[in-house]
Amino acid sequence: MATHTTHLTRKTKWLIYAGIGYLLVILLFRFLVADGWGKKKVHTVPVNFQSTVGEVTDGVPLCQEFIATMDKVDAVAIGAVLIEDERAGTLNVAFQKQEETLWSTDIEISSLTDWAMNTISVTPSIQLERGELYTLRLTVTGGRVTFTYGTTMSAGKYDVPVPLDGKLTLGDTEIPGVLITQLDGACVYQALKWYWPVTIGLGLIAAAIACYAVKRRNSGRLCRLNVLVDLVLRYRYMLKQLVIRDFVVKYKASFLGVLWSFLNPLFTMLVYLFVFSTLFQSSIAHFPVYLICGIVMFSHFSEATALGLNSIIANSTLITKIYIPKYIFPISKVLSATINLLISLIPLIGVSLINGVVLSKALLLFPYVLVCQIMLCTGVALMLATSMVFFRDTQFLWSVVITMLNFLTPVFYPADIIPTQFQTLYQLNPMYQLITFLRTIVLDGVAPEPRAFLFCLLGGLIPLILGFVLFRKYQDKFVLYL
Amino acid sequence: MNEIIRLEHVSMAFRMDLNRTTSLKEWMVTLLKGQHRHKDFFALNDVSFSVQRGDVVGLIGHNGSGKSTVLKIISGIYKPTQGKVTVDGHIAPMLELGSGFDYELSGDKNIFLNGAILGFNEKFLQEKHDEIVAFSELDDFINMPLKTYSSGMLMRLAFSIATIIEPEILIVDEILSVGDAHFQKKSRERMRQLMEGGTTVLFVSHDITEIRKMCSSVLWLDHGKIQMYGDAVAVCDAYQAAMI
């Protein structure tokens, strides 16, 4: 009876620790995402100059329709060209939604700078609704001035055509292009409003489940969760041993040993830097840091999945001799690759510091992206390992797919060189989401927008669930095919 | 009496693909041709028996009669095609000694690796570590990588790890001849200790005299079916009579 009581208090103690841990995590998380999930300053990118719209006659409005990408506009910049140094007259700048004028102001043409972006602050700032169509209207009274437009945008070394979301019209004539303007403003997210209700709600649900499990345990009628906990407790030491084994054996015969774990990403970065610096560097700030973020994440994905793919086959002697939950093999391979990933954070931080990137508290969000990455790799490894047992071609097919993915993920090029119409498809790649997330916290030093968190989570969770379902369905047959 | 192992109408079918395909291309081709044929081979056919706690059960039968399949089904390595298996206790599988070894690591590290694979926890292995090393008589070699070991040394280490606990069920597939004459004697002694200590043992051997000496009951399998199950002496007599 005495042992039973101590056991019970130990369990309760663990539950209390878990509860306190959860509270600390959600508090820290709230603090870290405050900037990214609240209001975020954004601006649109002006198109490249192609031509002027021609002289804007008195009283004929020049209208540019646009789809709002921000919630709030603080300033608008317009590329103006004066004609023959005439500086008389006024320019009226207005924002309209359909026929309703949201904001308008008159400025002296003499205050404009010729051949430059003229920033006009919008006070009080106007509220827009993202995704809705608005019109920027420019009307000249008693003066002569013209404006510039274009049809392309710089992306890397190339110019790509911009989508014509809204029409540009001068009076009744339509001009095939986009007015050169830049909007400065902010996006306001609602996610923070729901933060406490959701996190506390989830915590309470978890606590309820834990209490139920403890009750079932004490009554002796075990539920599924109890069995799962037992399994994890029973096999965690085996998992630990397998992970350590992989890691120790990997570098055992090499002279530099663990040093390779951070020399590898550095060398890859140097090669890419050498090859691509002239091609993309101009458009990407801190190109070496941009590169190493992509390389570290992608090589982890490729290493973890390649090891996971072989994990069942490689342990066939064990699987046919001893009963072991077979999940343990792909999982242990993913985890030992993850040790490598953690070590390669050292060169990542080193390169960032050398490049003058200011590391901020946002970097503490790394565990989030790491967990998503592990989920993704585990899911893919489970699927590949299953497939590999039945079709040995999987390994060759996967090496082709990995090469393809290396090009389909923005590891060494800027994501915006992909044409707009393919962007949605392109961004379905979970590695795109994870690498972009890492770059935001390292390079921009801010928390990504709420959407990015969701996409990373889904990018990890969906493959993980699919992987488990597939593996579970076929694992009893493995032993017959090994 | 309480039952520790129970098999009810257990059948185990292995698929014998007439055109065994392991490549995706072949699989597609045979699927399209409609030639995806296979024949089921029943290694076990409707086998039912139960083992009482503390029994020492010998399994006999000619090669391919299904002895190893029975052991693998009880260990959980195979999932039976039909029927139900109930096992109530911790199993120490000794189907193949040392299958979890890593030859790059030292004997010492392998005690923990192999021990972990056999399902022992860290604390237990640390406690028993010295005992394992002493029993294996490897002395200073314990710190050498396994790839430098002779096969006798490997087997000694594997046996020492596998038998360190007193499991509830011990499954032995002809492993009694381990190492030199001295160690063989020692290992036999250890096995006898385990059996007398109340462990349930399932044990395959072709040596009928050994079976007679060690087992309380015997299961005689023939072509995946139970030929006879019961008292060791009676079954062994019948088996030997049938062999002549």
PDB file of N, CA and C in Angstrom, chain A residues 204-241:
ATOM      1  N   LEU A 204      -7.150  23.140 -20.584  1.00  0.00           N
ATOM      2  CA  LEU A 204      -8.162  22.511 -19.733  1.00  0.00           C
ATOM      3  C   LEU A 204      -8.572  21.154 -20.292  1.00  0.00           C
ATOM      4  N   ILE A 205      -8.706  21.090 -21.634  1.00  0.00           N
ATOM      5  CA  ILE A 205      -9.080  19.812 -22.256  1.00  0.00           C
ATOM      6  C   ILE A 205      -8.003  18.767 -21.959  1.00  0.00           C
ATOM      7  N   ALA A 206      -6.724  19.181 -22.123  1.00  0.00           N
ATOM      8  CA  ALA A 206      -5.614  18.255 -21.865  1.00  0.00           C
ATOM      9  C   ALA A 206      -5.624  17.807 -20.411  1.00  0.00           C
ATOM     10  N   ALA A 207      -5.888  18.761 -19.497  1.00  0.00           N
ATOM     11  CA  ALA A 207      -5.912  18.432 -18.072  1.00  0.00           C
ATOM     12  C   ALA A 207      -7.022  17.432 -17.783  1.00  0.00           C
ATOM     13  N   ALA A 208      -8.179  17.638 -18.421  1.00  0.00           N
ATOM     14  CA  ALA A 208      -9.308  16.729 -18.207  1.00  0.00           C
ATOM     15  C   ALA A 208      -8.953  15.323 -18.682  1.00  0.00           C
ATOM     16  N   ILE A 209      -8.327  15.245 -19.859  1.00  0.00           N
ATOM     17  CA  ILE A 209      -7.941  13.938 -20.390  1.00  0.00           C
ATOM     18  C   ILE A 209      -6.942  13.267 -19.448  1.00  0.00           C
ATOM     19  N   ALA A 210      -5.980  14.064 -18.953  1.00  0.00           N
ATOM     20  CA  ALA A 210      -4.958  13.506 -18.056  1.00  0.00           C
ATOM     21  C   ALA A 210      -5.606  12.975 -16.775  1.00  0.00           C
ATOM     22  N   CYS A 211      -6.547  13.734 -16.229  1.00  0.00           N
ATOM     23  CA  CYS A 211      -7.217  13.297 -14.998  1.00  0.00           C
ATOM     24  C   CYS A 211      -7.970  12.000 -15.238  1.00  0.00           C
ATOM     25  N   TYR A 212      -8.654  11.934 -16.386  1.00  0.00           N
ATOM     26  CA  TYR A 212      -9.402  10.734 -16.740  1.00  0.00           C
ATOM     27  C   TYR A 212      -8.456   9.537 -16.831  1.00  0.00           C
ATOM     28  N   ALA A 213      -7.286   9.753 -17.465  1.00  0.00           N
ATOM     29  CA  ALA A 213      -6.317   8.670 -17.637  1.00  0.00           C
ATOM     30  C   ALA A 213      -5.799   8.190 -16.288  1.00  0.00           C
ATOM     31  N   VAL A 214      -5.533   9.127 -15.384  1.00  0.00           N
ATOM     32  CA  VAL A 214      -5.039   8.748 -14.057  1.00  0.00           C
ATOM     33  C   VAL A 214      -6.099   7.939 -13.314  1.00  0.00           C
ATOM     34  N   LYS A 215      -7.357   8.380 -13.462  1.00  0.00           N
ATOM     35  CA  LYS A 215      -8.453   7.681 -12.797  1.00  0.00           C
ATOM     36  C   LYS A 215      -8.573   6.249 -13.322  1.00  0.00           C
ATOM     37  N   ARG A 216      -8.488   6.123 -14.650  1.00  0.00           N
ATOM     38  CA  ARG A 216      -8.565   4.787 -15.251  1.00  0.00           C
ATOM     39  C   ARG A 216      -7.402   3.916 -14.789  1.00  0.00           C
ATOM     40  N   ARG A 217      -6.226   4.528 -14.683  1.00  0.00           N
ATOM     41  CA  ARG A 217      -5.035   3.796 -14.246  1.00  0.00           C
ATOM     42  C   ARG A 217      -5.228   3.262 -12.829  1.00  0.00           C
ATOM     43  N   ASN A 218      -5.752   4.136 -11.959  1.00  0.00           N
ATOM     44  CA  ASN A 218      -5.922   3.729 -10.563  1.00  0.00           C
ATOM     45  C   ASN A 218      -6.991   2.660 -10.412  1.00  0.00           C
ATOM     46  N   SER A 219      -7.990   2.715 -11.303  1.00  0.00           N
ATOM     47  CA  SER A 219      -9.040   1.706 -11.205  1.00  0.00           C
ATOM     48  C   SER A 219      -8.615   0.396 -11.863  1.00  0.00           C
ATOM     49  N   GLY A 220      -7.494   0.441 -12.621  1.00  0.00           N
ATOM     50  CA  GLY A 220      -6.976  -0.797 -13.203  1.00  0.00           C
ATOM     51  C   GLY A 220      -7.540  -1.125 -14.573  1.00  0.00           C
ATOM     52  N   ARG A 221      -8.614  -0.418 -14.991  1.00  0.00           N
ATOM     53  CA  ARG A 221      -9.147  -0.665 -16.336  1.00  0.00           C
ATOM     54  C   ARG A 221      -8.485   0.339 -17.281  1.00  0.00           C
ATOM     55  N   LEU A 222      -7.455  -0.104 -17.983  1.00  0.00           N
ATOM     56  CA  LEU A 222      -6.630   0.831 -18.745  1.00  0.00           C
ATOM     57  C   LEU A 222      -7.343   1.297 -20.013  1.00  0.00           C
ATOM     58  N   CYS A 223      -7.187   2.581 -20.299  1.00  0.00           N
ATOM     59  CA  CYS A 223      -7.714   3.092 -21.559  1.00  0.00           C
ATOM     60  C   CYS A 223      -6.557   3.207 -22.551  1.00  0.00           C
ATOM     61  N   ARG A 224      -6.874   3.600 -23.759  1.00  0.00           N
ATOM     62  CA  ARG A 224      -5.868   3.664 -24.820  1.00  0.00           C
ATOM     63  C   ARG A 224      -4.687   4.545 -24.465  1.00  0.00           C
ATOM     64  N   LEU A 225      -4.995   5.662 -23.806  1.00  0.00           N
ATOM     65  CA  LEU A 225      -3.934   6.607 -23.460  1.00  0.00           C
ATOM     66  C   LEU A 225      -2.945   5.965 -22.488  1.00  0.00           C
ATOM     67  N   ASN A 226      -3.469   5.193 -21.507  1.00  0.00           N
ATOM     68  CA  ASN A 226      -2.601   4.512 -20.551  1.00  0.00           C
ATOM     69  C   ASN A 226      -1.651   3.572 -21.279  1.00  0.00           C
ATOM     70  N   VAL A 227      -2.220   2.818 -22.223  1.00  0.00           N
ATOM     71  CA  VAL A 227      -1.415   1.854 -22.967  1.00  0.00           C
ATOM     72  C   VAL A 227      -0.322   2.584 -23.740  1.00  0.00           C
ATOM     73  N   LEU A 228      -0.700   3.714 -24.333  1.00  0.00           N
ATOM     74  CA  LEU A 228       0.269   4.506 -25.099  1.00  0.00           C
ATOM     75  C   LEU A 228       1.388   5.011 -24.201  1.00  0.00           C
ATOM     76  N   VAL A 229       0.995   5.532 -23.027  1.00  0.00           N
ATOM     77  CA  VAL A 229       2.003   6.041 -22.085  1.00  0.00           C
ATOM     78  C   VAL A 229       2.947   4.915 -21.666  1.00  0.00           C
ATOM     79  N   ASP A 230       2.378   3.735 -21.365  1.00  0.00           N
ATOM     80  CA  ASP A 230       3.207   2.588 -20.985  1.00  0.00           C
ATOM     81  C   ASP A 230       4.211   2.251 -22.074  1.00  0.00           C
ATOM     82  N   LEU A 231       3.702   2.262 -23.312  1.00  0.00           N
ATOM     83  CA  LEU A 231       4.546   1.914 -24.452  1.00  0.00           C
ATOM     84  C   LEU A 231       5.705   2.892 -24.588  1.00  0.00           C
ATOM     85  N   VAL A 232       5.368   4.192 -24.450  1.00  0.00           N
ATOM     86  CA  VAL A 232       6.402   5.216 -24.570  1.00  0.00           C
ATOM     87  C   VAL A 232       7.425   5.057 -23.443  1.00  0.00           C
ATOM     88  N   LEU A 233       6.923   4.859 -22.216  1.00  0.00           N
ATOM     89  CA  LEU A 233       7.840   4.714 -21.078  1.00  0.00           C
ATOM     90  C   LEU A 233       8.715   3.482 -21.238  1.00  0.00           C
ATOM     91  N   ARG A 234       8.112   2.420 -21.746  1.00  0.00           N
ATOM     92  CA  ARG A 234       8.835   1.172 -21.837  1.00  0.00           C
ATOM     93  C   ARG A 234       9.920   1.240 -22.910  1.00  0.00           C
ATOM     94  N   TYR A 235       9.622   1.923 -24.009  1.00  0.00           N
ATOM     95  CA  TYR A 235      10.553   1.892 -25.126  1.00  0.00           C
ATOM     96  C   TYR A 235      11.392   3.153 -25.268  1.00  0.00           C
ATOM     97  N   ARG A 236      11.215   4.118 -24.349  1.00  0.00           N
ATOM     98  CA  ARG A 236      11.967   5.365 -24.523  1.00  0.00           C
ATOM     99  C   ARG A 236      13.463   5.118 -24.355  1.00  0.00           C
ATOM    100  N   TYR A 237      13.824   4.159 -23.486  1.00  0.00           N
ATOM    101  CA  TYR A 237      15.246   3.887 -23.299  1.00  0.00           C
ATOM    102  C   TYR A 237      15.837   3.256 -24.554  1.00  0.00           C
ATOM    103  N   MET A 238      15.056   2.391 -25.197  1.00  0.00           N
ATOM    104  CA  MET A 238      15.522   1.792 -26.440  1.00  0.00           C
ATOM    105  C   MET A 238      15.711   2.876 -27.509  1.00  0.00           C
ATOM    106  N   LEU A 239      14.724   3.794 -27.567  1.00  0.00           N
ATOM    107  CA  LEU A 239      14.807   4.884 -28.529  1.00  0.00           C
ATOM    108  C   LEU A 239      16.067   5.707 -28.291  1.00  0.00           C
ATOM    109  N   LYS A 240      16.308   6.011 -27.023  1.00  0.00           N
ATOM    110  CA  LYS A 240      17.486   6.806 -26.662  1.00  0.00           C
ATOM    111  C   LYS A 240      18.755   6.080 -27.108  1.00  0.00           C
ATOM    112  N   GLN A 241      18.825   4.786 -26.810  1.00  0.00           N
ATOM    113  CA  GLN A 241      20.008   4.008 -27.183  1.00  0.00           C
ATOM    114  C   GLN A 241      20.214   3.977 -28.690  1.00  0.00           C
TER     115      GLN A 241
END
